[in-house]
Amino acid sequence: MSNIFDLFKKIESGTPAPTGPVTHIIVGLGNPGAQYELTRHNAGFLAVDRMAEKLGTRIDRARFRALCGEATFAGCHVLLMKPQTFMNLSGEAVREATAFYKIPPENVIVISDDVNFDVGRIRVRAKGSDGGHNGIKNIIYQLQSDQFPRVRLGVGVKPHPDYDLADWVLSPFPKEAADTLSAALDRIYGGVELILKGDLPGAMQLCNGK
């Protein structure tokens, strides 16, 4: 049940409080802690934070080993999640939330970073393998399914093949990429909105171009 003060805030801001049961979960992947806040691996956190801002809600309630927020998005009652388990165990938080709300995998949208693309490039997929991403891998394992849509945000390719991958994904975004990154986060918002409306091809068309 929502905190009564949160409901008052929504009334004051003009943002309607969501009603009915949660029907979809939007998961942004990242690592908890201020030291990771603006790193490449936290692209998923940045994306759901932008959604929360646009939807007039906050992701600040501790539930399911995650920080959570609720909103009405594209007519759906959604749970916004930022797992606090660290990246490689992200699926544990997702499994707990899906079990509680009885959400099928196809109603879970996962947003993560992708080191195969330049900063700002987006790739939307309906389902599939983990693509080498440990957070996605753990979600597939915990849900026993890869049948969930995912949105990957390019965070930049390693400067050379010998560069340590962990060092790269835990490094901050360059300041000169701020505008590109911000535009991509807005495009992800639009893509997720289309996914929630059942228009996955439209989301791909919007997001998958360069």
JSON list of C-alpha atoms in Angstrom, two decimals:
[
{"chain": "A", "resi": 1, "resn": "MET", "atom": "CA", "xyz": [0.00, 0.00, 0.00]},
{"chain": "A", "resi": 2, "resn": "SER", "atom": "CA", "xyz": [1.34, 3.43, -0.91]},
{"chain": "A", "resi": 3, "resn": "ASN", "atom": "CA", "xyz": [2.35, 5.76, 1.86]},
{"chain": "A", "resi": 4, "resn": "ILE", "atom": "CA", "xyz": [-0.41, 8.35, 2.42]},
{"chain": "A", "resi": 5, "resn": "PHE", "atom": "CA", "xyz": [2.12, 11.18, 2.16]},
{"chain": "A", "resi": 6, "resn": "ASP", "atom": "CA", "xyz": [3.23, 9.86, -1.25]},
{"chain": "A", "resi": 7, "resn": "LEU", "atom": "CA", "xyz": [-0.39, 9.96, -2.38]},
{"chain": "A", "resi": 8, "resn": "PHE", "atom": "CA", "xyz": [-0.72, 13.58, -1.22]},
{"chain": "A", "resi": 9, "resn": "LYS", "atom": "CA", "xyz": [2.44, 14.47, -3.13]},
{"chain": "A", "resi": 10, "resn": "LYS", "atom": "CA", "xyz": [1.04, 12.91, -6.30]},
{"chain": "A", "resi": 11, "resn": "ILE", "atom": "CA", "xyz": [-2.22, 14.80, -5.88]},
{"chain": "A", "resi": 12, "resn": "GLU", "atom": "CA", "xyz": [-0.33, 18.06, -5.42]},
{"chain": "A", "resi": 13, "resn": "SER", "atom": "CA", "xyz": [1.87, 17.41, -8.47]},
{"chain": "A", "resi": 14, "resn": "GLY", "atom": "CA", "xyz": [-1.06, 16.42, -10.65]},
{"chain": "A", "resi": 15, "resn": "THR", "atom": "CA", "xyz": [0.34, 12.92, -11.21]},
{"chain": "A", "resi": 16, "resn": "PRO", "atom": "CA", "xyz": [-2.38, 10.30, -10.67]},
{"chain": "A", "resi": 17, "resn": "ALA", "atom": "CA", "xyz": [-1.53, 7.53, -8.24]},
{"chain": "A", "resi": 18, "resn": "PRO", "atom": "CA", "xyz": [-1.49, 4.09, -9.91]},
{"chain": "A", "resi": 19, "resn": "THR", "atom": "CA", "xyz": [-4.48, 1.89, -9.19]},
{"chain": "A", "resi": 20, "resn": "GLY", "atom": "CA", "xyz": [-5.00, -1.84, -9.38]},
{"chain": "A", "resi": 21, "resn": "PRO", "atom": "CA", "xyz": [-2.32, -4.52, -9.23]},
{"chain": "A", "resi": 22, "resn": "VAL", "atom": "CA", "xyz": [1.16, -4.15, -10.70]},
{"chain": "A", "resi": 23, "resn": "THR", "atom": "CA", "xyz": [1.08, -5.63, -14.22]},
{"chain": "A", "resi": 24, "resn": "HIS", "atom": "CA", "xyz": [4.62, -4.93, -15.46]},
{"chain": "A", "resi": 25, "resn": "ILE", "atom": "CA", "xyz": [8.09, -4.60, -13.96]},
{"chain": "A", "resi": 26, "resn": "ILE", "atom": "CA", "xyz": [10.74, -2.34, -15.48]},
{"chain": "A", "resi": 27, "resn": "VAL", "atom": "CA", "xyz": [14.20, -3.27, -14.19]},
{"chain": "A", "resi": 28, "resn": "GLY", "atom": "CA", "xyz": [17.25, -1.07, -14.57]},
{"chain": "A", "resi": 29, "resn": "LEU", "atom": "CA", "xyz": [20.52, -2.89, -13.94]},
{"chain": "A", "resi": 30, "resn": "GLY", "atom": "CA", "xyz": [23.48, -1.44, -12.09]},
{"chain": "A", "resi": 31, "resn": "ASN", "atom": "CA", "xyz": [25.48, -1.53, -8.89]},
{"chain": "A", "resi": 32, "resn": "PRO", "atom": "CA", "xyz": [24.48, 0.20, -5.63]},
{"chain": "A", "resi": 33, "resn": "GLY", "atom": "CA", "xyz": [26.71, 2.80, -4.03]},
{"chain": "A", "resi": 34, "resn": "ALA", "atom": "CA", "xyz": [27.75, 6.36, -4.78]},
{"chain": "A", "resi": 35, "resn": "GLN", "atom": "CA", "xyz": [31.07, 5.21, -6.26]},
{"chain": "A", "resi": 36, "resn": "TYR", "atom": "CA", "xyz": [29.20, 3.48, -9.11]},
{"chain": "A", "resi": 37, "resn": "GLU", "atom": "CA", "xyz": [26.53, 6.12, -9.68]},
{"chain": "A", "resi": 38, "resn": "LEU", "atom": "CA", "xyz": [27.65, 7.50, -13.05]},
{"chain": "A", "resi": 39, "resn": "THR", "atom": "CA", "xyz": [29.63, 4.53, -14.32]},
{"chain": "A", "resi": 40, "resn": "ARG", "atom": "CA", "xyz": [28.93, 2.78, -17.62]},
{"chain": "A", "resi": 41, "resn": "HIS", "atom": "CA", "xyz": [27.65, -0.36, -15.88]},
{"chain": "A", "resi": 42, "resn": "ASN", "atom": "CA", "xyz": [24.89, 1.72, -14.26]},
{"chain": "A", "resi": 43, "resn": "ALA", "atom": "CA", "xyz": [23.23, 2.68, -17.54]},
{"chain": "A", "resi": 44, "resn": "GLY", "atom": "CA", "xyz": [20.12, 0.75, -16.51]},
{"chain": "A", "resi": 45, "resn": "PHE", "atom": "CA", "xyz": [19.85, 2.68, -13.25]},
{"chain": "A", "resi": 46, "resn": "LEU", "atom": "CA", "xyz": [20.16, 5.95, -15.17]},
{"chain": "A", "resi": 47, "resn": "ALA", "atom": "CA", "xyz": [17.38, 4.90, -17.56]},
{"chain": "A", "resi": 48, "resn": "VAL", "atom": "CA", "xyz": [14.83, 4.04, -14.87]},
{"chain": "A", "resi": 49, "resn": "ASP", "atom": "CA", "xyz": [15.76, 7.19, -12.94]},
{"chain": "A", "resi": 50, "resn": "ARG", "atom": "CA", "xyz": [14.91, 9.21, -16.07]},
{"chain": "A", "resi": 51, "resn": "MET", "atom": "CA", "xyz": [11.60, 7.34, -16.34]},
{"chain": "A", "resi": 52, "resn": "ALA", "atom": "CA", "xyz": [10.77, 8.05, -12.72]},
{"chain": "A", "resi": 53, "resn": "GLU", "atom": "CA", "xyz": [11.50, 11.72, -13.28]},
{"chain": "A", "resi": 54, "resn": "LYS", "atom": "CA", "xyz": [9.21, 11.87, -16.30]},
{"chain": "A", "resi": 55, "resn": "LEU", "atom": "CA", "xyz": [6.49, 9.87, -14.57]},
{"chain": "A", "resi": 56, "resn": "GLY", "atom": "CA", "xyz": [6.57, 12.00, -11.42]},
{"chain": "A", "resi": 57, "resn": "THR", "atom": "CA", "xyz": [7.57, 9.26, -9.02]},
{"chain": "A", "resi": 58, "resn": "ARG", "atom": "CA", "xyz": [10.61, 8.21, -6.99]},
{"chain": "A", "resi": 59, "resn": "ILE", "atom": "CA", "xyz": [12.53, 4.96, -6.83]},
{"chain": "A", "resi": 60, "resn": "ASP", "atom": "CA", "xyz": [13.24, 5.03, -3.12]},
{"chain": "A", "resi": 61, "resn": "ARG", "atom": "CA", "xyz": [11.29, 2.23, -1.42]},
{"chain": "A", "resi": 62, "resn": "ALA", "atom": "CA", "xyz": [13.33, -0.77, -0.24]},
{"chain": "A", "resi": 63, "resn": "ARG", "atom": "CA", "xyz": [11.57, -3.94, -1.39]},
{"chain": "A", "resi": 64, "resn": "PHE", "atom": "CA", "xyz": [12.62, -7.25, -2.95]},
{"chain": "A", "resi": 65, "resn": "ARG", "atom": "CA", "xyz": [16.29, -6.43, -2.28]},
{"chain": "A", "resi": 66, "resn": "ALA", "atom": "CA", "xyz": [15.86, -3.46, -4.59]},
{"chain": "A", "resi": 67, "resn": "LEU", "atom": "CA", "xyz": [14.87, 0.19, -4.60]},
{"chain": "A", "resi": 68, "resn": "CYS", "atom": "CA", "xyz": [11.39, 0.45, -6.08]},
{"chain": "A", "resi": 69, "resn": "GLY", "atom": "CA", "xyz": [8.83, 2.96, -7.23]},
{"chain": "A", "resi": 70, "resn": "GLU", "atom": "CA", "xyz": [5.37, 2.66, -8.76]},
{"chain": "A", "resi": 71, "resn": "ALA", "atom": "CA", "xyz": [3.73, 4.63, -11.55]},
{"chain": "A", "resi": 72, "resn": "THR", "atom": "CA", "xyz": [1.11, 4.55, -14.26]},
{"chain": "A", "resi": 73, "resn": "PHE", "atom": "CA", "xyz": [2.97, 4.27, -17.57]},
{"chain": "A", "resi": 74, "resn": "ALA", "atom": "CA", "xyz": [1.21, 3.82, -20.92]},
{"chain": "A", "resi": 75, "resn": "GLY", "atom": "CA", "xyz": [-1.93, 2.86, -19.02]},
{"chain": "A", "resi": 76, "resn": "CYS", "atom": "CA", "xyz": [-0.12, 0.11, -17.09]},
{"chain": "A", "resi": 77, "resn": "HIS", "atom": "CA", "xyz": [0.62, -0.06, -13.37]},
{"chain": "A", "resi": 78, "resn": "VAL", "atom": "CA", "xyz": [4.38, -0.55, -13.39]},
{"chain": "A", "resi": 79, "resn": "LEU", "atom": "CA", "xyz": [6.99, -1.28, -10.76]},
{"chain": "A", "resi": 80, "resn": "LEU", "atom": "CA", "xyz": [10.31, 0.46, -11.41]},
{"chain": "A", "resi": 81, "resn": "MET", "atom": "CA", "xyz": [13.20, -1.50, -9.92]},
{"chain": "A", "resi": 82, "resn": "LYS", "atom": "CA", "xyz": [16.89, -0.90, -9.22]},
{"chain": "A", "resi": 83, "resn": "PRO", "atom": "CA", "xyz": [18.24, -4.16, -7.73]},
{"chain": "A", "resi": 84, "resn": "GLN", "atom": "CA", "xyz": [20.63, -3.59, -4.84]},
{"chain": "A", "resi": 85, "resn": "THR", "atom": "CA", "xyz": [22.19, -7.06, -5.02]},
{"chain": "A", "resi": 86, "resn": "PHE", "atom": "CA", "xyz": [25.07, -5.94, -7.25]},
{"chain": "A", "resi": 87, "resn": "MET", "atom": "CA", "xyz": [24.97, -6.73, -10.93]},
{"chain": "A", "resi": 88, "resn": "ASN", "atom": "CA", "xyz": [25.76, -10.45, -10.97]},
{"chain": "A", "resi": 89, "resn": "LEU", "atom": "CA", "xyz": [22.87, -11.30, -8.64]},
{"chain": "A", "resi": 90, "resn": "SER", "atom": "CA", "xyz": [20.26, -8.98, -10.20]},
{"chain": "A", "resi": 91, "resn": "GLY", "atom": "CA", "xyz": [17.96, -11.90, -10.93]},
{"chain": "A", "resi": 92, "resn": "GLU", "atom": "CA", "xyz": [17.40, -12.62, -7.25]},
{"chain": "A", "resi": 93, "resn": "ALA", "atom": "CA", "xyz": [15.61, -9.30, -6.79]},
{"chain": "A", "resi": 94, "resn": "VAL", "atom": "CA", "xyz": [13.68, -9.71, -10.04]},
{"chain": "A", "resi": 95, "resn": "ARG", "atom": "CA", "xyz": [12.55, -13.22, -9.09]},
{"chain": "A", "resi": 96, "resn": "GLU", "atom": "CA", "xyz": [11.24, -12.05, -5.72]},
{"chain": "A", "resi": 97, "resn": "ALA", "atom": "CA", "xyz": [9.22, -9.24, -7.30]},
{"chain": "A", "resi": 98, "resn": "THR", "atom": "CA", "xyz": [7.79, -11.38, -10.10]},
{"chain": "A", "resi": 99, "resn": "ALA", "atom": "CA", "xyz": [6.79, -14.08, -7.61]},
{"chain": "A", "resi": 100, "resn": "PHE", "atom": "CA", "xyz": [5.08, -11.56, -5.33]},
{"chain": "A", "resi": 101, "resn": "TYR", "atom": "CA", "xyz": [3.08, -9.90, -8.11]},
{"chain": "A", "resi": 102, "resn": "LYS", "atom": "CA", "xyz": [2.70, -13.06, -10.21]},
{"chain": "A", "resi": 103, "resn": "ILE", "atom": "CA", "xyz": [4.23, -11.31, -13.22]},
{"chain": "A", "resi": 104, "resn": "PRO", "atom": "CA", "xyz": [5.09, -13.48, -16.26]},
{"chain": "A", "resi": 105, "resn": "PRO", "atom": "CA", "xyz": [8.55, -13.02, -17.82]},
{"chain": "A", "resi": 106, "resn": "GLU", "atom": "CA", "xyz": [7.10, -11.33, -20.92]},
{"chain": "A", "resi": 107, "resn": "ASN", "atom": "CA", "xyz": [5.88, -8.49, -18.68]},
{"chain": "A", "resi": 108, "resn": "VAL", "atom": "CA", "xyz": [9.38, -7.83, -17.31]},
{"chain": "A", "resi": 109, "resn": "ILE", "atom": "CA", "xyz": [11.39, -5.23, -19.22]},
{"chain": "A", "resi": 110, "resn": "VAL", "atom": "CA", "xyz": [15.11, -5.19, -18.44]},
{"chain": "A", "resi": 111, "resn": "ILE", "atom": "CA", "xyz": [17.40, -2.25, -19.27]},
{"chain": "A", "resi": 112, "resn": "SER", "atom": "CA", "xyz": [21.15, -2.79, -19.22]},
{"chain": "A", "resi": 113, "resn": "ASP", "atom": "CA", "xyz": [24.44, -1.49, -20.55]},
{"chain": "A", "resi": 114, "resn": "ASP", "atom": "CA", "xyz": [26.12, -2.83, -23.72]},
{"chain": "A", "resi": 115, "resn": "VAL", "atom": "CA", "xyz": [29.86, -2.53, -24.35]},
{"chain": "A", "resi": 116, "resn": "ASN", "atom": "CA", "xyz": [29.48, -3.55, -27.99]},
{"chain": "A", "resi": 117, "resn": "PHE", "atom": "CA", "xyz": [27.92, -0.23, -29.00]},
{"chain": "A", "resi": 118, "resn": "ASP", "atom": "CA", "xyz": [28.98, 3.40, -28.96]},
{"chain": "A", "resi": 119, "resn": "VAL", "atom": "CA", "xyz": [27.54, 5.62, -26.23]},
{"chain": "A", "resi": 120, "resn": "GLY", "atom": "CA", "xyz": [23.90, 6.33, -26.92]},
{"chain": "A", "resi": 121, "resn": "ARG", "atom": "CA", "xyz": [23.16, 3.53, -29.36]},
{"chain": "A", "resi": 122, "resn": "ILE", "atom": "CA", "xyz": [20.19, 1.40, -28.29]},
{"chain": "A", "resi": 123, "resn": "ARG", "atom": "CA", "xyz": [19.12, -2.14, -29.08]},
{"chain": "A", "resi": 124, "resn": "VAL", "atom": "CA", "xyz": [15.66, -3.49, -28.25]},
{"chain": "A", "resi": 125, "resn": "ARG", "atom": "CA", "xyz": [15.01, -7.23, -28.33]},
{"chain": "A", "resi": 126, "resn": "ALA", "atom": "CA", "xyz": [11.93, -9.30, -27.46]},
{"chain": "A", "resi": 127, "resn": "LYS", "atom": "CA", "xyz": [13.90, -12.18, -25.92]},
{"chain": "A", "resi": 128, "resn": "GLY", "atom": "CA", "xyz": [17.12, -14.11, -26.33]},
{"chain": "A", "resi": 129, "resn": "SER", "atom": "CA", "xyz": [20.44, -15.02, -24.76]},
{"chain": "A", "resi": 130, "resn": "ASP", "atom": "CA", "xyz": [22.35, -13.02, -22.17]},
{"chain": "A", "resi": 131, "resn": "GLY", "atom": "CA", "xyz": [24.84, -11.77, -24.78]},
{"chain": "A", "resi": 132, "resn": "GLY", "atom": "CA", "xyz": [27.65, -12.08, -22.25]},
{"chain": "A", "resi": 133, "resn": "HIS", "atom": "CA", "xyz": [26.01, -9.74, -19.73]},
{"chain": "A", "resi": 134, "resn": "ASN", "atom": "CA", "xyz": [26.15, -11.20, -16.22]},
{"chain": "A", "resi": 135, "resn": "GLY", "atom": "CA", "xyz": [23.11, -9.31, -14.96]},
{"chain": "A", "resi": 136, "resn": "ILE", "atom": "CA", "xyz": [20.94, -10.60, -17.80]},
{"chain": "A", "resi": 137, "resn": "LYS", "atom": "CA", "xyz": [22.44, -14.06, -17.33]},
{"chain": "A", "resi": 138, "resn": "ASN", "atom": "CA", "xyz": [21.37, -14.16, -13.69]},
{"chain": "A", "resi": 139, "resn": "ILE", "atom": "CA", "xyz": [17.86, -12.94, -14.51]},
{"chain": "A", "resi": 140, "resn": "ILE", "atom": "CA", "xyz": [17.47, -15.71, -17.10]},
{"chain": "A", "resi": 141, "resn": "TYR", "atom": "CA", "xyz": [18.69, -18.23, -14.51]},
{"chain": "A", "resi": 142, "resn": "GLN", "atom": "CA", "xyz": [16.42, -16.99, -11.73]},
{"chain": "A", "resi": 143, "resn": "LEU", "atom": "CA", "xyz": [13.31, -16.72, -13.93]},
{"chain": "A", "resi": 144, "resn": "GLN", "atom": "CA", "xyz": [14.16, -19.93, -15.79]},
{"chain": "A", "resi": 145, "resn": "SER", "atom": "CA", "xyz": [13.21, -18.06, -18.94]},
{"chain": "A", "resi": 146, "resn": "ASP", "atom": "CA", "xyz": [14.74, -15.77, -21.53]},
{"chain": "A", "resi": 147, "resn": "GLN", "atom": "CA", "xyz": [11.32, -14.69, -22.80]},
{"chain": "A", "resi": 148, "resn": "PHE", "atom": "CA", "xyz": [11.47, -11.13, -21.52]},
{"chain": "A", "resi": 149, "resn": "PRO", "atom": "CA", "xyz": [12.04, -7.95, -23.56]},
{"chain": "A", "resi": 150, "resn": "ARG", "atom": "CA", "xyz": [15.27, -6.13, -22.97]},
{"chain": "A", "resi": 151, "resn": "VAL", "atom": "CA", "xyz": [16.70, -2.74, -23.87]},
{"chain": "A", "resi": 152, "resn": "ARG", "atom": "CA", "xyz": [20.47, -2.40, -24.17]},
{"chain": "A", "resi": 153, "resn": "LEU", "atom": "CA", "xyz": [22.12, 1.00, -24.03]},
{"chain": "A", "resi": 154, "resn": "GLY", "atom": "CA", "xyz": [25.53, 1.39, -25.62]},
{"chain": "A", "resi": 155, "resn": "VAL", "atom": "CA", "xyz": [28.13, 2.66, -23.18]},
{"chain": "A", "resi": 156, "resn": "GLY", "atom": "CA", "xyz": [31.14, 2.69, -25.49]},
{"chain": "A", "resi": 157, "resn": "VAL", "atom": "CA", "xyz": [33.48, 0.06, -26.88]},
{"chain": "A", "resi": 158, "resn": "LYS", "atom": "CA", "xyz": [36.73, -0.66, -25.03]},
{"chain": "A", "resi": 159, "resn": "PRO", "atom": "CA", "xyz": [39.52, 1.61, -26.34]},
{"chain": "A", "resi": 160, "resn": "HIS", "atom": "CA", "xyz": [41.63, -1.45, -27.20]},
{"chain": "A", "resi": 161, "resn": "PRO", "atom": "CA", "xyz": [41.11, -5.25, -26.89]},
{"chain": "A", "resi": 162, "resn": "ASP", "atom": "CA", "xyz": [43.53, -5.66, -23.98]},
{"chain": "A", "resi": 163, "resn": "TYR", "atom": "CA", "xyz": [41.70, -3.11, -21.81]},
{"chain": "A", "resi": 164, "resn": "ASP", "atom": "CA", "xyz": [40.25, -4.88, -18.76]},
{"chain": "A", "resi": 165, "resn": "LEU", "atom": "CA", "xyz": [36.49, -5.18, -19.19]},
{"chain": "A", "resi": 166, "resn": "ALA", "atom": "CA", "xyz": [35.70, -4.71, -15.49]},
{"chain": "A", "resi": 167, "resn": "ASP", "atom": "CA", "xyz": [37.77, -1.52, -15.39]},
{"chain": "A", "resi": 168, "resn": "TRP", "atom": "CA", "xyz": [35.98, -0.27, -18.49]},
{"chain": "A", "resi": 169, "resn": "VAL", "atom": "CA", "xyz": [32.38, -0.82, -17.36]},
{"chain": "A", "resi": 170, "resn": "LEU", "atom": "CA", "xyz": [33.15, 0.60, -13.91]},
{"chain": "A", "resi": 171, "resn": "SER", "atom": "CA", "xyz": [34.65, 3.76, -15.38]},
{"chain": "A", "resi": 172, "resn": "PRO", "atom": "CA", "xyz": [32.53, 6.93, -15.62]},
{"chain": "A", "resi": 173, "resn": "PHE", "atom": "CA", "xyz": [30.93, 8.22, -18.78]},
{"chain": "A", "resi": 174, "resn": "PRO", "atom": "CA", "xyz": [33.00, 11.00, -20.37]},
{"chain": "A", "resi": 175, "resn": "LYS", "atom": "CA", "xyz": [31.59, 14.48, -19.82]},
{"chain": "A", "resi": 176, "resn": "GLU", "atom": "CA", "xyz": [31.44, 15.13, -23.55]},
{"chain": "A", "resi": 177, "resn": "ALA", "atom": "CA", "xyz": [28.95, 12.24, -23.90]},
{"chain": "A", "resi": 178, "resn": "ALA", "atom": "CA", "xyz": [26.39, 13.85, -21.58]},
{"chain": "A", "resi": 179, "resn": "ASP", "atom": "CA", "xyz": [24.10, 15.21, -24.31]},
{"chain": "A", "resi": 180, "resn": "THR", "atom": "CA", "xyz": [24.21, 11.98, -26.31]},
{"chain": "A", "resi": 181, "resn": "LEU", "atom": "CA", "xyz": [23.48, 9.92, -23.21]},
{"chain": "A", "resi": 182, "resn": "SER", "atom": "CA", "xyz": [20.60, 12.17, -22.15]},
{"chain": "A", "resi": 183, "resn": "ALA", "atom": "CA", "xyz": [18.97, 11.94, -25.59]},
{"chain": "A", "resi": 184, "resn": "ALA", "atom": "CA", "xyz": [19.32, 8.15, -25.49]},
{"chain": "A", "resi": 185, "resn": "LEU", "atom": "CA", "xyz": [17.63, 7.96, -22.08]},
{"chain": "A", "resi": 186, "resn": "ASP", "atom": "CA", "xyz": [14.68, 9.92, -23.47]},
{"chain": "A", "resi": 187, "resn": "ARG", "atom": "CA", "xyz": [14.50, 7.58, -26.47]},
{"chain": "A", "resi": 188, "resn": "ILE", "atom": "CA", "xyz": [14.50, 4.57, -24.15]},
{"chain": "A", "resi": 189, "resn": "TYR", "atom": "CA", "xyz": [11.53, 6.10, -22.33]},
{"chain": "A", "resi": 190, "resn": "GLY", "atom": "CA", "xyz": [9.68, 6.27, -25.63]},
{"chain": "A", "resi": 191, "resn": "GLY", "atom": "CA", "xyz": [10.70, 2.73, -26.53]},
{"chain": "A", "resi": 192, "resn": "VAL", "atom": "CA", "xyz": [9.53, 1.27, -23.24]},
{"chain": "A", "resi": 193, "resn": "GLU", "atom": "CA", "xyz": [6.25, 3.15, -23.60]},
{"chain": "A", "resi": 194, "resn": "LEU", "atom": "CA", "xyz": [5.69, 1.41, -26.93]},
{"chain": "A", "resi": 195, "resn": "ILE", "atom": "CA", "xyz": [6.61, -1.99, -25.45]},
{"chain": "A", "resi": 196, "resn": "LEU", "atom": "CA", "xyz": [4.03, -1.47, -22.71]},
{"chain": "A", "resi": 197, "resn": "LYS", "atom": "CA", "xyz": [1.45, -0.68, -25.40]},
{"chain": "A", "resi": 198, "resn": "GLY", "atom": "CA", "xyz": [2.26, -3.97, -27.10]},
{"chain": "A", "resi": 199, "resn": "ASP", "atom": "CA", "xyz": [4.09, -2.36, -30.01]},
{"chain": "A", "resi": 200, "resn": "LEU", "atom": "CA", "xyz": [7.48, -4.04, -29.88]},
{"chain": "A", "resi": 201, "resn": "PRO", "atom": "CA", "xyz": [8.17, -3.46, -33.60]},
{"chain": "A", "resi": 202, "resn": "GLY", "atom": "CA", "xyz": [7.52, 0.24, -33.02]},
{"chain": "A", "resi": 203, "resn": "ALA", "atom": "CA", "xyz": [9.94, 0.25, -30.11]},
{"chain": "A", "resi": 204, "resn": "MET", "atom": "CA", "xyz": [12.58, -1.38, -32.30]},
{"chain": "A", "resi": 205, "resn": "GLN", "atom": "CA", "xyz": [11.99, 1.14, -35.06]},
{"chain": "A", "resi": 206, "resn": "LEU", "atom": "CA", "xyz": [12.33, 4.03, -32.63]},
{"chain": "A", "resi": 207, "resn": "CYS", "atom": "CA", "xyz": [15.36, 2.76, -30.75]},
{"chain": "A", "resi": 208, "resn": "ASN", "atom": "CA", "xyz": [17.43, 0.42, -32.90]},
{"chain": "A", "resi": 209, "resn": "GLY", "atom": "CA", "xyz": [18.72, 2.94, -35.41]},
{"chain": "A", "resi": 210, "resn": "LYS", "atom": "CA", "xyz": [22.07, 4.65, -34.97]}
]
